PDB file of C-alpha atoms in Angstrom:
ATOM      1  CA  ASP O 162     -13.684   7.301  -2.644  1.00 80.00           C
ATOM      2  CA  VAL O 163     -10.458   9.280  -3.025  1.00 87.00           C
ATOM      3  CA  ASP O 164      -7.639   9.652  -0.492  1.00 88.00           C
ATOM      4  CA  VAL O 165      -5.502  12.763  -0.939  1.00 91.00           C
ATOM      5  CA  VAL O 166      -2.193  13.439   0.822  1.00 90.00           C
ATOM      6  CA  VAL O 167      -1.020  17.063   0.747  1.00 88.00           C
ATOM      7  CA  VAL O 168       2.725  17.401   1.326  1.00 84.00           C
ATOM      8  CA  LEU O 169       3.792  20.948   2.135  1.00 79.00           C
ATOM      9  CA  PRO O 170       7.180  22.309   1.005  1.00 72.00           C
ATOM     10  CA  GLU O 171      10.004  21.621   3.466  1.00 62.00           C
ATOM     11  CA  GLN O 172      10.403  25.314   4.231  1.00 54.00           C
ATOM     12  CA  HIS O 173       6.723  25.777   5.122  1.00 61.00           C
ATOM     13  CA  GLU O 174       6.074  26.566   8.790  1.00 62.00           C
ATOM     14  CA  LEU O 175       3.453  23.812   8.998  1.00 57.00           C
ATOM     15  CA  ARG O 176       5.617  21.153   7.299  1.00 56.00           C
ATOM     16  CA  SER O 177       5.755  18.640  10.109  1.00 58.00           C
ATOM     17  CA  SER O 178       4.569  15.120  10.829  1.00 58.00           C
ATOM     18  CA  SER O 179       3.152  16.280  14.147  1.00 68.00           C
ATOM     19  CA  LYS O 180      -0.551  15.913  14.848  1.00 75.00           C
ATOM     20  CA  GLN O 181      -0.805  19.591  15.823  1.00 82.00           C
ATOM     21  CA  SER O 182       0.520  20.858  12.479  1.00 83.00           C
ATOM     22  CA  ALA O 183      -1.754  18.491  10.555  1.00 85.00           C
ATOM     23  CA  ALA O 184      -4.783  19.616  12.579  1.00 89.00           C
ATOM     24  CA  GLN O 185      -3.990  23.258  11.758  1.00 89.00           C
ATOM     25  CA  CYS O 186      -3.796  22.398   8.056  1.00 90.00           C
ATOM     26  CA  VAL O 187      -7.151  20.605   8.230  1.00 93.00           C
ATOM     27  CA  GLU O 188      -8.786  23.652   9.792  1.00 93.00           C
ATOM     28  CA  LEU O 189      -7.204  26.105   7.322  1.00 92.00           C
ATOM     29  CA  MET O 190      -8.120  24.125   4.206  1.00 93.00           C
ATOM     30  CA  GLY O 191     -11.560  23.327   5.591  1.00 94.00           C
ATOM     31  CA  LYS O 192     -12.242  27.029   6.015  1.00 95.00           C
ATOM     32  CA  LYS O 193     -11.037  27.784   2.482  1.00 94.00           C
ATOM     33  CA  LEU O 194     -13.177  25.014   0.975  1.00 95.00           C
ATOM     34  CA  VAL O 195     -16.287  26.222   2.796  1.00 95.00           C
ATOM     35  CA  GLU O 196     -15.685  29.729   1.464  1.00 94.00           C
ATOM     36  CA  ASN O 197     -15.432  28.447  -2.120  1.00 95.00           C
ATOM     37  CA  GLU O 198     -17.610  25.338  -2.119  1.00 92.00           C
ATOM     38  CA  ASP O 199     -20.050  26.588  -4.752  1.00 90.00           C
ATOM     39  CA  ASP O 200     -17.248  27.527  -7.142  1.00 93.00           C
ATOM     40  CA  TRP O 201     -15.103  24.441  -6.544  1.00 93.00           C
ATOM     41  CA  GLY O 202     -17.855  21.868  -6.199  1.00 94.00           C
ATOM     42  CA  ILE O 203     -16.314  20.289  -3.093  1.00 95.00           C
ATOM     43  CA  TYR O 204     -18.236  20.327   0.183  1.00 96.00           C
ATOM     44  CA  VAL O 205     -16.792  19.779   3.658  1.00 96.00           C
ATOM     45  CA  THR O 206     -18.588  17.047   5.599  1.00 95.00           C
ATOM     46  CA  ASP O 207     -16.338  16.823   8.668  1.00 93.00           C
ATOM     47  CA  LEU O 208     -13.133  18.194  10.186  1.00 94.00           C
ATOM     48  CA  VAL O 209     -11.510  15.474  12.271  1.00 91.00           C
ATOM     49  CA  THR O 210      -8.713  17.169  14.181  1.00 90.00           C
ATOM     50  CA  ASN O 211      -8.484  14.975  17.290  1.00 88.00           C
ATOM     51  CA  ALA O 212      -7.672  11.691  15.533  1.00 84.00           C
ATOM     52  CA  ARG O 213      -4.204  10.137  15.397  1.00 83.00           C
ATOM     53  CA  VAL O 214      -4.090  11.346  11.786  1.00 86.00           C
ATOM     54  CA  PRO O 215      -6.220  14.512  11.395  1.00 91.00           C
ATOM     55  CA  VAL O 216      -8.348  14.361   8.259  1.00 93.00           C
ATOM     56  CA  LEU O 217     -10.552  16.726   6.278  1.00 94.00           C
ATOM     57  CA  LYS O 218     -13.578  14.841   4.972  1.00 94.00           C
ATOM     58  CA  CYS O 219     -15.276  16.215   1.862  1.00 95.00           C
ATOM     59  CA  ARG O 220     -17.700  15.214  -0.850  1.00 95.00           C
ATOM     60  CA  SER O 221     -17.707  16.356  -4.449  1.00 95.00           C
ATOM     61  CA  GLU O 222     -20.819  17.435  -6.307  1.00 92.00           C
ATOM     62  CA  GLU O 223     -20.592  14.046  -8.067  1.00 93.00           C
ATOM     63  CA  LEU O 224     -21.015  12.448  -4.595  1.00 92.00           C
ATOM     64  CA  VAL O 225     -17.436  11.163  -4.427  1.00 92.00           C
ATOM     65  CA  ASP O 226     -16.102  11.015  -0.857  1.00 91.00           C
ATOM     66  CA  ILE O 227     -12.684  12.634  -0.430  1.00 93.00           C
ATOM     67  CA  ASP O 228     -10.375  12.302   2.598  1.00 93.00           C
ATOM     68  CA  ILE O 229      -7.539  14.854   2.771  1.00 93.00           C
ATOM     69  CA  THR O 230      -4.578  14.482   5.125  1.00 92.00           C
ATOM     70  CA  PHE O 231      -1.419  16.545   5.461  1.00 89.00           C
ATOM     71  CA  ASN O 232       2.248  15.516   5.547  1.00 85.00           C
ATOM     72  CA  ASN O 233       1.050  11.950   6.082  1.00 85.00           C
ATOM     73  CA  LEU O 234       3.514  10.071   3.892  1.00 84.00           C
ATOM     74  CA  LEU O 235       2.958   6.499   5.077  1.00 86.00           C
ATOM     75  CA  PRO O 236      -0.150   6.000   2.864  1.00 85.00           C
ATOM     76  CA  LEU O 237       2.023   6.705  -0.174  1.00 87.00           C
ATOM     77  CA  TYR O 238       4.100   3.620   0.660  1.00 90.00           C
ATOM     78  CA  ASN O 239       0.897   1.670   1.305  1.00 91.00           C
ATOM     79  CA  SER O 240      -0.425   2.642  -2.131  1.00 91.00           C
ATOM     80  CA  ARG O 241       2.813   1.473  -3.773  1.00 91.00           C
ATOM     81  CA  LEU O 242       2.426  -1.895  -2.061  1.00 94.00           C
ATOM     82  CA  LEU O 243      -1.181  -2.325  -3.210  1.00 95.00           C
ATOM     83  CA  LYS O 244      -0.226  -1.324  -6.743  1.00 93.00           C
ATOM     84  CA  ALA O 245       2.547  -3.920  -6.814  1.00 93.00           C
ATOM     85  CA  TYR O 246       0.181  -6.705  -5.753  1.00 94.00           C
ATOM     86  CA  SER O 247      -2.502  -5.560  -8.205  1.00 94.00           C
ATOM     87  CA  ALA O 248      -0.007  -5.692 -11.059  1.00 90.00           C
ATOM     88  CA  LEU O 249       0.494  -9.433 -10.524  1.00 90.00           C
ATOM     89  CA  ASP O 250      -3.089 -10.487 -11.326  1.00 91.00           C
ATOM     90  CA  ASP O 251      -5.992  -8.391 -12.627  1.00 92.00           C
ATOM     91  CA  ARG O 252      -8.376 -10.157 -10.241  1.00 95.00           C
ATOM     92  CA  VAL O 253      -6.693  -8.482  -7.262  1.00 96.00           C
ATOM     93  CA  ALA O 254      -7.858  -4.945  -8.039  1.00 96.00           C
ATOM     94  CA  LYS O 255     -11.348  -6.145  -8.963  1.00 97.00           C
ATOM     95  CA  LEU O 256     -11.693  -8.055  -5.705  1.00 97.00           C
ATOM     96  CA  GLY O 257     -10.349  -5.062  -3.799  1.00 96.00           C
ATOM     97  CA  ARG O 258     -13.061  -2.831  -5.235  1.00 95.00           C
ATOM     98  CA  LEU O 259     -15.748  -5.407  -4.405  1.00 96.00           C
ATOM     99  CA  VAL O 260     -14.554  -5.768  -0.809  1.00 96.00           C
ATOM    100  CA  LYS O 261     -14.332  -1.996  -0.334  1.00 93.00           C
ATOM    101  CA  TYR O 262     -17.841  -1.584  -1.758  1.00 93.00           C
ATOM    102  CA  TRP O 263     -19.155  -4.254   0.606  1.00 95.00           C
ATOM    103  CA  ALA O 264     -17.395  -2.689   3.593  1.00 93.00           C
ATOM    104  CA  LYS O 265     -18.765   0.754   2.784  1.00 90.00           C
ATOM    105  CA  SER O 266     -22.312  -0.492   2.210  1.00 93.00           C
ATOM    106  CA  ARG O 267     -22.170  -2.284   5.576  1.00 93.00           C
ATOM    107  CA  ALA O 268     -20.599   0.748   7.325  1.00 92.00           C
ATOM    108  CA  VAL O 269     -17.581  -1.239   8.502  1.00 92.00           C
ATOM    109  CA  ASN O 270     -14.880   0.780   6.744  1.00 88.00           C
ATOM    110  CA  GLU O 271     -14.286   3.662   9.131  1.00 84.00           C
ATOM    111  CA  ALA O 272     -11.456   3.419  11.654  1.00 80.00           C
ATOM    112  CA  LEU O 273     -12.757   6.506  13.452  1.00 75.00           C
ATOM    113  CA  GLU O 274     -15.952   4.576  14.190  1.00 82.00           C
ATOM    114  CA  GLY O 275     -14.123   1.567  15.596  1.00 85.00           C
ATOM    115  CA  THR O 276     -14.157  -0.590  12.457  1.00 90.00           C
ATOM    116  CA  LEU O 277     -11.400  -1.357   9.945  1.00 92.00           C
ATOM    117  CA  SER O 278     -10.081   1.172   7.478  1.00 89.00           C
ATOM    118  CA  SER O 279     -10.338   0.518   3.744  1.00 89.00           C
ATOM    119  CA  TYR O 280      -6.601  -0.206   3.685  1.00 91.00           C
ATOM    120  CA  SER O 281      -6.976  -2.784   6.461  1.00 93.00           C
ATOM    121  CA  HIS O 282      -9.689  -4.531   4.447  1.00 95.00           C
ATOM    122  CA  CYS O 283      -7.307  -4.614   1.473  1.00 95.00           C
ATOM    123  CA  ILE O 284      -4.522  -6.105   3.607  1.00 96.00           C
ATOM    124  CA  LEU O 285      -6.895  -8.809   4.854  1.00 95.00           C
ATOM    125  CA  LEU O 286      -7.821  -9.581   1.255  1.00 97.00           C
ATOM    126  CA  LEU O 287      -4.148  -9.848   0.268  1.00 97.00           C
ATOM    127  CA  HIS O 288      -3.565 -12.228   3.162  1.00 95.00           C
ATOM    128  CA  PHE O 289      -6.424 -14.418   1.942  1.00 95.00           C
ATOM    129  CA  LEU O 290      -5.148 -14.381  -1.648  1.00 95.00           C
ATOM    130  CA  GLN O 291      -1.690 -15.392  -0.416  1.00 93.00           C
ATOM    131  CA  HIS O 292      -3.376 -18.193   1.541  1.00 91.00           C
ATOM    132  CA  THR O 293      -5.020 -19.464  -1.666  1.00 92.00           C
ATOM    133  CA  GLY O 294      -1.781 -19.203  -3.653  1.00 90.00           C
ATOM    134  CA  LEU O 295      -3.089 -16.488  -5.970  1.00 92.00           C
ATOM    135  CA  LEU O 296      -0.437 -14.063  -4.700  1.00 92.00           C
ATOM    136  CA  PRO O 297       3.108 -14.452  -3.398  1.00 89.00           C
ATOM    137  CA  ASN O 298       4.238 -12.639  -0.265  1.00 89.00           C
ATOM    138  CA  LEU O 299       6.105  -9.591  -1.545  1.00 89.00           C
ATOM    139  CA  GLN O 300       6.954  -8.599   2.027  1.00 88.00           C
ATOM    140  CA  GLU O 301       8.853 -11.791   2.833  1.00 84.00           C
ATOM    141  CA  LYS O 302      12.295 -10.297   3.211  1.00 78.00           C
ATOM    142  CA  PRO O 303      15.569 -12.152   2.723  1.00 74.00           C
ATOM    143  CA  GLU O 304      17.657 -12.166   5.898  1.00 74.00           C
ATOM    144  CA  GLN O 305      20.445 -10.149   4.321  1.00 70.00           C
ATOM    145  CA  LYS O 306      18.077  -7.415   3.146  1.00 74.00           C
ATOM    146  CA  PRO O 307      18.301  -4.249   5.320  1.00 77.00           C
ATOM    147  CA  LYS O 308      15.173  -2.631   6.707  1.00 77.00           C
ATOM    148  CA  GLU O 309      13.690   0.440   5.004  1.00 79.00           C
ATOM    149  CA  MET O 310      12.286   2.309   7.971  1.00 78.00           C
ATOM    150  CA  PHE O 311       9.780   5.154   7.730  1.00 76.00           C
ATOM    151  CA  ASP O 312       9.552   7.455  10.756  1.00 72.00           C
ATOM    152  CA  GLY O 313      11.630   4.910  12.645  1.00 73.00           C
ATOM    153  CA  LEU O 314       8.542   2.733  13.133  1.00 77.00           C
ATOM    154  CA  HIS O 315       7.429   1.138   9.859  1.00 81.00           C
ATOM    155  CA  ASP O 316       9.506  -1.148   7.661  1.00 85.00           C
ATOM    156  CA  VAL O 317       8.140  -0.270   4.205  1.00 86.00           C
ATOM    157  CA  TRP O 318      10.321  -2.645   2.183  1.00 88.00           C
ATOM    158  CA  PHE O 319       8.697  -5.033  -0.259  1.00 89.00           C
ATOM    159  CA  LEU O 320       9.848  -6.949  -3.297  1.00 84.00           C
ATOM    160  CA  ASP O 321       8.990  -4.835  -6.317  1.00 82.00           C
ATOM    161  CA  PRO O 322       8.193  -7.262  -9.168  1.00 79.00           C
ATOM    162  CA  ARG O 323       9.639  -4.819 -11.680  1.00 76.00           C
ATOM    163  CA  GLU O 324      13.072  -5.157 -10.048  1.00 73.00           C
ATOM    164  CA  LEU O 325      13.270  -8.920 -10.502  1.00 68.00           C
ATOM    165  CA  LEU O 326      15.539 -10.355 -13.156  1.00 60.00           C
ATOM    166  CA  SER O 327      13.857 -12.389 -15.884  1.00 58.00           C
ATOM    167  CA  SER O 328      15.953 -15.358 -14.733  1.00 57.00           C
ATOM    168  CA  SER O 329      14.561 -15.205 -11.196  1.00 68.00           C
ATOM    169  CA  GLU O 330      13.150 -18.444  -9.804  1.00 71.00           C
ATOM    170  CA  VAL O 331      10.571 -16.606  -7.691  1.00 68.00           C
ATOM    171  CA  TRP O 332       7.854 -16.202 -10.327  1.00 73.00           C
ATOM    172  CA  PRO O 333       7.959 -19.681 -11.940  1.00 75.00           C
ATOM    173  CA  ARG O 334       7.478 -21.263  -8.504  1.00 73.00           C
ATOM    174  CA  TRP O 335       4.575 -18.950  -7.706  1.00 78.00           C
ATOM    175  CA  ALA O 336       2.992 -19.262 -11.168  1.00 76.00           C
ATOM    176  CA  MET O 337       2.872 -23.066 -10.948  1.00 78.00           C
ATOM    177  CA  GLN O 338       0.667 -23.012  -7.834  1.00 78.00           C
ATOM    178  CA  ARG O 339      -1.497 -20.044  -8.796  1.00 83.00           C
ATOM    179  CA  PRO O 340      -5.210 -20.974  -9.230  1.00 86.00           C
ATOM    180  CA  LYS O 341      -5.629 -19.563 -12.736  1.00 83.00           C
ATOM    181  CA  GLU O 342      -9.233 -20.726 -13.139  1.00 88.00           C
ATOM    182  CA  ALA O 343     -10.536 -19.197  -9.909  1.00 91.00           C
ATOM    183  CA  THR O 344     -13.467 -16.833 -10.574  1.00 94.00           C
ATOM    184  CA  LEU O 345     -14.195 -13.516  -8.887  1.00 94.00           C
ATOM    185  CA  ARG O 346     -17.394 -14.964  -7.442  1.00 95.00           C
ATOM    186  CA  GLY O 347     -15.590 -17.980  -6.039  1.00 95.00           C
ATOM    187  CA  LEU O 348     -12.741 -15.911  -4.610  1.00 96.00           C
ATOM    188  CA  LEU O 349     -15.099 -13.400  -3.028  1.00 96.00           C
ATOM    189  CA  THR O 350     -17.161 -16.185  -1.459  1.00 96.00           C
ATOM    190  CA  GLY O 351     -13.969 -17.791  -0.223  1.00 95.00           C
ATOM    191  CA  TYR O 352     -12.816 -14.513   1.268  1.00 95.00           C
ATOM    192  CA  PHE O 353     -15.964 -14.082   3.353  1.00 95.00           C
ATOM    193  CA  GLU O 354     -15.747 -17.702   4.477  1.00 94.00           C
ATOM    194  CA  PHE O 355     -12.109 -17.074   5.402  1.00 93.00           C
ATOM    195  CA  LEU O 356     -13.103 -14.003   7.435  1.00 90.00           C
ATOM    196  CA  ALA O 357     -15.806 -15.926   9.265  1.00 91.00           C
ATOM    197  CA  TYR O 358     -14.025 -19.201   9.940  1.00 89.00           C
ATOM    198  CA  GLY O 359     -10.393 -19.082   8.779  1.00 83.00           C
ATOM    199  CA  LEU O 360      -8.905 -16.333  10.910  1.00 78.00           C
ATOM    200  CA  LYS O 361      -7.666 -17.217  14.363  1.00 73.00           C
ATOM    201  CA  ALA O 362      -9.166 -15.108  17.141  1.00 60.00           C
TER     202      ALA O 362
END
């Protein structure tokens, strides 16, 4: 699946983080896509305007699901975080795709239906991989580090591995405990066991 965030120019009358403006954008783009679906090869499957984050749900002629939101910038920070974790070990992205495939095939990946979003599944996976020692906690902030607030609600700071000095002691300590021989099959099995028995209710 593909998640698309459309950010309108600052001077645009609908450039706002409000739910009402986003719902208007969903309706306008949905109408335009329906009018041109045969030419563009993208078909509207649902217009969700009453959710906390209004979303235009589409599907391409290649059967790829596409979710389009407007002026919804928080997912951009979320994507940066996932990319940073994935860059630390190539097993992270592979496991993420497996977990998302499982969640979709079991129909437990839709927040609008009362289940977890794909991003929430990824965060759970990261928590498990930190528990096993495969990943460090990039969001463990030093006390002197100021918060980086988004919309006054979300602290989006994390330790970007690319900003660390080569002399940093962070990575040697993490690398020593990392289970280098762990297989995808073993990690995936461990993740499901962790979901079933390791999480506190």
